[in-house]
mmCIF file of C-alpha atoms in Angstrom:
data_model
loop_
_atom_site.group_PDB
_atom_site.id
_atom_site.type_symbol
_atom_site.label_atom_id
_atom_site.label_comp_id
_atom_site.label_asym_id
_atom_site.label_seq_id
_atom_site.Cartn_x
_atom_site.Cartn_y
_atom_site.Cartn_z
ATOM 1 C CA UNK A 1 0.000 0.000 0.000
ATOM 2 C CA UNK A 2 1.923 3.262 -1.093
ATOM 3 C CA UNK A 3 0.151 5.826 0.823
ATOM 4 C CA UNK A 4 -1.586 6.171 4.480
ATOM 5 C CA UNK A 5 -4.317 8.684 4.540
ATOM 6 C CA UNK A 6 -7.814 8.623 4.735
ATOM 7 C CA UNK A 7 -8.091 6.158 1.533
ATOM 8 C CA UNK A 8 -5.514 4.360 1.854
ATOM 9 C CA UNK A 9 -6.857 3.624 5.954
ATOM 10 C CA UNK A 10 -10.006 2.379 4.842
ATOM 11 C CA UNK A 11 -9.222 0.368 1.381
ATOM 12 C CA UNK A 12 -6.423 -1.778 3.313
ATOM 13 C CA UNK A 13 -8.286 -2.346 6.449
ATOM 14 C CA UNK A 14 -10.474 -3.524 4.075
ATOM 15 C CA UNK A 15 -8.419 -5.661 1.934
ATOM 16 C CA UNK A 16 -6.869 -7.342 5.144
ATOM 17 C CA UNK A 17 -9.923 -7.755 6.666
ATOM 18 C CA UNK A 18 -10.817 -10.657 3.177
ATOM 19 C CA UNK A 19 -7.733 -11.983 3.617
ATOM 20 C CA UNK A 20 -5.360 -10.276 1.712
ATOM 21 C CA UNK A 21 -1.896 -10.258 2.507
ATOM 22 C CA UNK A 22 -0.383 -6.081 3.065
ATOM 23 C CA UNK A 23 3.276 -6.341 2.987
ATOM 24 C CA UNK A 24 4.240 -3.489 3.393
ATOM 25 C CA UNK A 25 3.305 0.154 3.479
ATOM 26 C CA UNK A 26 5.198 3.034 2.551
ATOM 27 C CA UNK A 27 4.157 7.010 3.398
ATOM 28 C CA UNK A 28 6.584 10.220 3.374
ATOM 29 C CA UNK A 29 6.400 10.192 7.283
ATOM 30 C CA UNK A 30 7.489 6.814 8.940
ATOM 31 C CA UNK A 31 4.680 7.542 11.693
ATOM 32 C CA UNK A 32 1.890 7.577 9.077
ATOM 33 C CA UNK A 33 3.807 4.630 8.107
ATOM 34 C CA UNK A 34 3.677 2.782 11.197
ATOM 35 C CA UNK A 35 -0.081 3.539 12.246
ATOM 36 C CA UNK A 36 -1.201 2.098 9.234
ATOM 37 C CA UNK A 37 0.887 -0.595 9.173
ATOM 38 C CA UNK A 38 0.050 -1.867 12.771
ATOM 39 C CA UNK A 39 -3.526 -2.199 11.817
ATOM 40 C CA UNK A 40 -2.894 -4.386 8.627
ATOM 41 C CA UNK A 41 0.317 -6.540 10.190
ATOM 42 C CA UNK A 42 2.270 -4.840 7.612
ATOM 43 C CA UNK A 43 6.320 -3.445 7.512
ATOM 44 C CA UNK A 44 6.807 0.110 7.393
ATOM 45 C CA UNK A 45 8.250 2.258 4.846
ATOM 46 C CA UNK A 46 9.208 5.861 4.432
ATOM 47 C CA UNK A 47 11.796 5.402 1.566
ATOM 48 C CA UNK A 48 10.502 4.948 -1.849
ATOM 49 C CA UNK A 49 13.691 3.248 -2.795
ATOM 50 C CA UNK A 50 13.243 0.456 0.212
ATOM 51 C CA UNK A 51 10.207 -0.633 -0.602
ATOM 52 C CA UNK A 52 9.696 -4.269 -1.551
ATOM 53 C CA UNK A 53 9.878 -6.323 -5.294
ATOM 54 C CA UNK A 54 7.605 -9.204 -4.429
ATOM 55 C CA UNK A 55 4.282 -7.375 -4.114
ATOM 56 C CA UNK A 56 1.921 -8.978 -6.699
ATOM 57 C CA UNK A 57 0.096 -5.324 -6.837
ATOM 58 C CA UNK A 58 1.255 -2.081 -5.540
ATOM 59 C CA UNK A 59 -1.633 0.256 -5.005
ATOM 60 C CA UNK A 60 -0.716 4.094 -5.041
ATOM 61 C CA UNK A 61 -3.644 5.922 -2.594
ATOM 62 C CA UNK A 62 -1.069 9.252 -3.185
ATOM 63 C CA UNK A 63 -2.158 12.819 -3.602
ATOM 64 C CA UNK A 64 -2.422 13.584 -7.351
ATOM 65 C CA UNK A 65 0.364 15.516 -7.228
ATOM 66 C CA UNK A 66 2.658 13.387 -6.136
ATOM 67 C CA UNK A 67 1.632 10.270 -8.640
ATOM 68 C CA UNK A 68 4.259 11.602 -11.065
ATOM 69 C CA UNK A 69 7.091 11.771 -8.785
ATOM 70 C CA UNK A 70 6.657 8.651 -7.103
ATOM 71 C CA UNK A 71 5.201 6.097 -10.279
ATOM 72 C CA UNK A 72 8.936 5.824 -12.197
ATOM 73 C CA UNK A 73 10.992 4.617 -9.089
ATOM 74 C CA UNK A 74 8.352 2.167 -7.795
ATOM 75 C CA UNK A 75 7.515 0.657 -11.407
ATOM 76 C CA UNK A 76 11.325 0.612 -12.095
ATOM 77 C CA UNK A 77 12.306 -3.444 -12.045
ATOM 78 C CA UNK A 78 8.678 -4.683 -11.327
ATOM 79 C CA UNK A 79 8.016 -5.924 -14.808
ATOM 80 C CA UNK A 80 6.016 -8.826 -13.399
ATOM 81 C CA UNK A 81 3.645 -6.546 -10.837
ATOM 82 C CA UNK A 82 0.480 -4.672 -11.135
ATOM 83 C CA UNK A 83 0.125 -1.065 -10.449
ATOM 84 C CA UNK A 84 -3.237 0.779 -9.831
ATOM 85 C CA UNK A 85 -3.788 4.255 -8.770
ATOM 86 C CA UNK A 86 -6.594 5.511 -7.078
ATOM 87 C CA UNK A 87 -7.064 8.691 -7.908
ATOM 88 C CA UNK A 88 -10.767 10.282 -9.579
ATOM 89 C CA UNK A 89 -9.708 12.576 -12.157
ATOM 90 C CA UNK A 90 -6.137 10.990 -13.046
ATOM 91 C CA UNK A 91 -5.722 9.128 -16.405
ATOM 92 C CA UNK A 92 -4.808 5.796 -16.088
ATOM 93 C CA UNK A 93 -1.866 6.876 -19.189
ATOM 94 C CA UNK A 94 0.355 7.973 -15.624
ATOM 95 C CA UNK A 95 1.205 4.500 -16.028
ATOM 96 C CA UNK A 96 2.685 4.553 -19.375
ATOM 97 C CA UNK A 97 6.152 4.415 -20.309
ATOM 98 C CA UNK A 98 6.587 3.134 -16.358
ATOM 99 C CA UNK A 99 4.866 -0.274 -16.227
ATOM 100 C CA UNK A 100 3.375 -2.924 -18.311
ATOM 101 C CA UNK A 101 0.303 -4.181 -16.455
ATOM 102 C CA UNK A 102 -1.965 -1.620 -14.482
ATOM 103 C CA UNK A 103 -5.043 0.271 -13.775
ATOM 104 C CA UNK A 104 -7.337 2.362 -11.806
ATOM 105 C CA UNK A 105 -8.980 1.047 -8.693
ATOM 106 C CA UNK A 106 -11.361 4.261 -7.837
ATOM 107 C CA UNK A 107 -13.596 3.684 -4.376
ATOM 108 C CA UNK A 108 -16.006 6.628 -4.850
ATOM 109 C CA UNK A 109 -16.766 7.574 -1.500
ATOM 110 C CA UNK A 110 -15.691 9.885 1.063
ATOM 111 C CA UNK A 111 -12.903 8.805 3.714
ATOM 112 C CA UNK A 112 -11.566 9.620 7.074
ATOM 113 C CA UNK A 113 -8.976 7.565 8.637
ATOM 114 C CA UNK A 114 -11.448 7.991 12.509
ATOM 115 C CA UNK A 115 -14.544 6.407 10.783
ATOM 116 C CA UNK A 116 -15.103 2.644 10.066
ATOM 117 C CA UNK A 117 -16.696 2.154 6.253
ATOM 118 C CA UNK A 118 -18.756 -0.474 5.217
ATOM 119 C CA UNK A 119 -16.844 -1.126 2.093
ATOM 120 C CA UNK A 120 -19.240 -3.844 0.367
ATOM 121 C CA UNK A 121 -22.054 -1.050 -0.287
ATOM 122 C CA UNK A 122 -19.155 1.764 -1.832
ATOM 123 C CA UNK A 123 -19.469 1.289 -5.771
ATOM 124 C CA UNK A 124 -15.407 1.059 -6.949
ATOM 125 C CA UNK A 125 -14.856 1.848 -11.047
ATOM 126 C CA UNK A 126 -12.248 0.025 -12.255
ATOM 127 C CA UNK A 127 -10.199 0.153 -15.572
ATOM 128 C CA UNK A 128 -7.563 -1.785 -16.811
ATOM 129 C CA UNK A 129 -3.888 -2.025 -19.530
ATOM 130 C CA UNK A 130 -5.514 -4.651 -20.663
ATOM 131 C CA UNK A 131 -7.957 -7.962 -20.496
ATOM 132 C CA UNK A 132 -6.021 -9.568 -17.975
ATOM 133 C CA UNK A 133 -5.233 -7.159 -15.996
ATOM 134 C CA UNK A 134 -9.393 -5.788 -15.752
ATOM 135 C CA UNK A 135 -9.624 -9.249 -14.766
ATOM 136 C CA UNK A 136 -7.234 -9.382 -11.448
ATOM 137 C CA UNK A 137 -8.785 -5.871 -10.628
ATOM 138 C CA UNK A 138 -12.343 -6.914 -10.518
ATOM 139 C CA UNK A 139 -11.473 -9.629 -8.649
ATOM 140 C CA UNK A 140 -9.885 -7.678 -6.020
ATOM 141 C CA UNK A 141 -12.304 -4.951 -6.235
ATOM 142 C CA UNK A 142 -15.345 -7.695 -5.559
ATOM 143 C CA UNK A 143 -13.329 -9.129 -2.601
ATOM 144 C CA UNK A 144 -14.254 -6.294 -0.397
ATOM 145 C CA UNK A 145 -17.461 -4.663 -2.163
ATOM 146 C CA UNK A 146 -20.969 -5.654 -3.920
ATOM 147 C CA UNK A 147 -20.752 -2.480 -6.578
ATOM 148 C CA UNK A 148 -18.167 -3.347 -9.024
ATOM 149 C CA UNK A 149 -18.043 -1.453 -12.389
ATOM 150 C CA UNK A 150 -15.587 -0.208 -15.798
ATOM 151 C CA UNK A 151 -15.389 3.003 -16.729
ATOM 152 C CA UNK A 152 -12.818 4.663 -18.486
ATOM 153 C CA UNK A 153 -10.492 7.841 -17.213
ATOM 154 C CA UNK A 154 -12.580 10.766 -18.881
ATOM 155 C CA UNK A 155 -15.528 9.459 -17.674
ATOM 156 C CA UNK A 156 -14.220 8.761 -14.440
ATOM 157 C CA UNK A 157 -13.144 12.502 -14.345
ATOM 158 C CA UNK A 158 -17.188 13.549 -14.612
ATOM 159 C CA UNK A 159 -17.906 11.222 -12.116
ATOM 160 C CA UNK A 160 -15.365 12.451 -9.715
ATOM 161 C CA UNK A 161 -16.386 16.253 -10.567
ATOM 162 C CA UNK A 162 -20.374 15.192 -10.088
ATOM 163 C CA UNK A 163 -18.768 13.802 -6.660
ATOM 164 C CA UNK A 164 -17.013 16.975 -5.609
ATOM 165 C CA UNK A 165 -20.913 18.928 -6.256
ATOM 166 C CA UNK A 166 -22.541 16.130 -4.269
ATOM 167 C CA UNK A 167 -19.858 15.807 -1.709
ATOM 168 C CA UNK A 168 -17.498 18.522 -0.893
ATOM 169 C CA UNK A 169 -19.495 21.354 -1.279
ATOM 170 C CA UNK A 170 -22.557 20.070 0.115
ATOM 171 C CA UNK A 171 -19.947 19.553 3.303
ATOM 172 C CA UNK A 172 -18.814 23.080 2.903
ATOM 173 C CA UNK A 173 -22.375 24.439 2.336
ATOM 174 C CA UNK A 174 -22.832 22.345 6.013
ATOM 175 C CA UNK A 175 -19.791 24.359 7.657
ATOM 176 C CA UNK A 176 -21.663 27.377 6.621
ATOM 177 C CA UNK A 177 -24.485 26.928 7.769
ATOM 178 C CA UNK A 178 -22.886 25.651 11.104
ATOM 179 C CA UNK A 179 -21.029 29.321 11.308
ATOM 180 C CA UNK A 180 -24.466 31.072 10.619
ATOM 181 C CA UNK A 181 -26.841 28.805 13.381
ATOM 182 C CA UNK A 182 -23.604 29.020 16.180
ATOM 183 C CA UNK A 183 -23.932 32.903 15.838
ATOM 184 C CA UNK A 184 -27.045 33.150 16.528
ATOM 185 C CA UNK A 185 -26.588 30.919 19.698
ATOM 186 C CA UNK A 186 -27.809 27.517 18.369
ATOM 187 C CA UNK A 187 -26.039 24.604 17.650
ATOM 188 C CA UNK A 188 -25.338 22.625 14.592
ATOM 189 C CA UNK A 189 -27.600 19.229 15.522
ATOM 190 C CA UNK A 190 -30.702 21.374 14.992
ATOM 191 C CA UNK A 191 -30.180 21.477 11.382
ATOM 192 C CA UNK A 192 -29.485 16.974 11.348
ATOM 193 C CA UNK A 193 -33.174 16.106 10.966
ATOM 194 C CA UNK A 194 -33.140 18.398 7.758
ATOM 195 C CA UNK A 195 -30.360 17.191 6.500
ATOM 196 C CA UNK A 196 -30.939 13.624 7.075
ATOM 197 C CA UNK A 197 -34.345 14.339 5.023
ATOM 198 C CA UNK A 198 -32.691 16.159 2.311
ATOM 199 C CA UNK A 199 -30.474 13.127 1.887
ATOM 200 C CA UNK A 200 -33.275 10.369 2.068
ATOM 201 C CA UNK A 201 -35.585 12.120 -0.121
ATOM 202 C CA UNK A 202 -32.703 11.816 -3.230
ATOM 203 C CA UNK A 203 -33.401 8.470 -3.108
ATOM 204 C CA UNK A 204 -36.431 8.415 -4.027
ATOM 205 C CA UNK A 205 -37.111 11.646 -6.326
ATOM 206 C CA UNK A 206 -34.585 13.053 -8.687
ATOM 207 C CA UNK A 207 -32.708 15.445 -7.692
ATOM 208 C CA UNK A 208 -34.407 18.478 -9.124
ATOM 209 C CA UNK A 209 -38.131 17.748 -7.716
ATOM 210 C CA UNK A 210 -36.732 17.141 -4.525
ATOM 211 C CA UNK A 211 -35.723 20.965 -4.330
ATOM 212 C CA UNK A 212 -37.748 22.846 -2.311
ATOM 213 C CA UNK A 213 -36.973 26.547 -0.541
ATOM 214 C CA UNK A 214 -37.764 30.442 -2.034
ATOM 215 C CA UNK A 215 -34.881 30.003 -5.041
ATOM 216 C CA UNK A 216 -36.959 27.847 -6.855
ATOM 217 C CA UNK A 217 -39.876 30.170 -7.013
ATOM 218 C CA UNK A 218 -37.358 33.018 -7.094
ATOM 219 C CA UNK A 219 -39.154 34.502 -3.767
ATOM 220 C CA UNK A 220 -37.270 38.104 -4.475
ATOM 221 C CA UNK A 221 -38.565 39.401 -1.339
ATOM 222 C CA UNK A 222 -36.997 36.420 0.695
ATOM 223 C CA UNK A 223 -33.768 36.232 -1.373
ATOM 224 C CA UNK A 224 -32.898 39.734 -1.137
ATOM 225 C CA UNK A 225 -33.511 40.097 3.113
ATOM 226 C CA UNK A 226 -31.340 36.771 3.207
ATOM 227 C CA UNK A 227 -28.616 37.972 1.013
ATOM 228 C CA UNK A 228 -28.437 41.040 2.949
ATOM 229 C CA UNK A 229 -28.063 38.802 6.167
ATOM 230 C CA UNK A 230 -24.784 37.780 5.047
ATOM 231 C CA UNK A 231 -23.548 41.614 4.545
ATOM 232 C CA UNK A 232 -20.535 41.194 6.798
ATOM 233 C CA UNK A 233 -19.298 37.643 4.925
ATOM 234 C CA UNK A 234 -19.003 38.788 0.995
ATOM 235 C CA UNK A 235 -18.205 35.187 -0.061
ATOM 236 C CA UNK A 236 -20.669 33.329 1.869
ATOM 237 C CA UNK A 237 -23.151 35.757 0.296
ATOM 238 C CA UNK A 238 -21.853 35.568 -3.383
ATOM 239 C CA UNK A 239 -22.355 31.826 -2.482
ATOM 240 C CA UNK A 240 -26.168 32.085 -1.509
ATOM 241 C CA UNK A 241 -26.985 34.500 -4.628
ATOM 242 C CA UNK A 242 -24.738 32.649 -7.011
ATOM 243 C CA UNK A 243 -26.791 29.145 -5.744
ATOM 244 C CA UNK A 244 -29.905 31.384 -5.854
ATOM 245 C CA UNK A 245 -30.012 31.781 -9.055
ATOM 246 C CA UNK A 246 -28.431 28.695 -10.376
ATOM 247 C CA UNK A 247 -31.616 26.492 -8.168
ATOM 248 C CA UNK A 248 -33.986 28.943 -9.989
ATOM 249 C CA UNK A 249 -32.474 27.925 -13.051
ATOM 250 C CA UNK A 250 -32.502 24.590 -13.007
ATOM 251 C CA UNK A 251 -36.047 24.391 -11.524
ATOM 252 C CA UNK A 252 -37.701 26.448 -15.006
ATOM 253 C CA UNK A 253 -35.465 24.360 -17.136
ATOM 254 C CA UNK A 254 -36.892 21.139 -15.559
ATOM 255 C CA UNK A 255 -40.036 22.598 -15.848
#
C-alpha cells in the first residue's frame, strides 16, 4: 500500500480484513507509516527506494500531485507486478512508459482515517492495460465490495467532478451553515433532521423535484432580506446569490 491517509486507511483495512496479505506500506512520514501498518500486520516504509519487489500489486492511494514523482521509481524493475492508482480525475496513461500491467482502482466515496466504512455497499470503477489485468482488478475490487463497475479515465473525471458537487461542497455548504446557526446561539444538531431528510428524499425523487426553498420560485422578497443577512461575509453571500439563481435555473429548465 503506497500511501496512508484517509483512503488508503479504509481500502487496506479492508483488503486485510478478506484476507489479503499487506506487505508493506510506505508514506513520506514513517509515523503515518507505522499507524497504518500496525492495523494491517504490515512493515513500514518511508523510503521509496526500500520498498519491496515481491508485491503482486502495488496500489498508489497518493495525492495527485505526487503520482508523477513517485510512479517511475516504484515501477522501475517490477516488470512482473500490477500497479493501480486511485485517484478520480487521473488518467490511467500515468502509467505509461513506467509499467506494463496496471489500472485504476477508484472507491467513490468519502474517507476519514477515525470512521469505520462499510466497504461492500461503496461502488469502486475500475479500468484496466488490458484484459487480464481488468480481470485481477475486478477480482480484487469484488473481494471487499458488492458495486463493481468499468469506466474509463474521462468518464471517471465527470464522475469524480459530479462527486465533488454532491460531496465537498454540500460539506462546505454544512460548515456554513454551522457558522451562521452558532452565531445566533444555536447549535449545529438542529439542522441533522433536515439534513438527514434532504439526503433520504434523493433516493427516491430526482434530484431536481426534490428541491424545495424560495430560489426555486425566485421569492425576491426572501432572497434579497437573506442575502443582505450575510452583509458582513461577501463570499458566503456571493455563495447564496450565485446558488440562488443557479436552483432557480434549473427548476424552469426542468419545468
Amino acid at each position: 500500500m503506497i500511501g496512508a491517509g484517509n483512503l488508503a486507511t479504509n481500502l487496506a483495512k479492508a483488503l486485510y480484513a478478506k484476507g489479503h496479505e499487506i506487505i508493506e506500506v510506505y508514506s513520506r512520514t514513517m509515523e503515518s507509516a507505522r499507524e497504518l501498518a500496525s492495523c494491517v500486520e504490515a512493515t513500514p516504509r518511508n523510503d521509496i527506494n526500500d520498498v519491496t519487489c515481491d508485491a503482486d500489486i502495488y496500489i498508489l492511494a497518493l495525492k495527485d500531485s505526487v503520482l508523477g514523482d513517485i510512479i517511475p521509481p516504484l515501477c522501475e524493475g517490477r516488470i512482473d507486478s500490477v500497479f493501480v492508482h486511485t485517484a478520480g480525475s487521473v488518467s490511467i496513461d500515468v502509467f505509461k512508459g513506467h509499467a506494463i500491467r496496471y489500472g485504476v482502482v477508484y472507491p467513490m466515496q468519502t474517507f476519514s482515517k477515525s470512521r469505520e466504512m462499510d466497504f461492500s455497499i461503496i461502488p469502486v470503477f475500475v479500468e484496466a492495460s488490458d484484459k487480464e489485468t481488468l480481470g485481477t482488478l475486478e477480482t480484487l475490487a469484488y473481494s471487499v465490495s458488492d458495486d463493481v463497475r468499468r469506466l474509463d479515465s474521462p468518464s471517471r473525471r465527470y464522475l469524480h467532478l459530479a462527486a465533488v458537487f454532491a460531496c465537498n461542497f454540500a460539506n462546505h455548504c454544512y460548515a456554513l451553515a454551522a457558522d451562521m446557526v452558532e452565531r445566533s446561539g444555536m447549535t449545529f444538531d438542529s439542522l441533522l433532521p433536515l439534513i438527514d431528510e434532504t439526503a433520504r428524499k434523493v433516493h427516491q425523487l430526482p434530484p431536481h423535484k426534490a428541491q424545495t426553498g424560495p430560489a426555486v420560485r425566485f421569492d425576491r422578497n426572501v432572497i434579497d432580506a437573506q442575502s443582505h443577512l450575510l452583509d458582513s461575509t461577501p463570499m458566503a453571500q456571493q455563495i447564496y446569490n450565485i446558488m440562488s439563481e443557479s436552483i432557480h435555473k434549473k427548476s424552469k429548465d426542468n419545468d
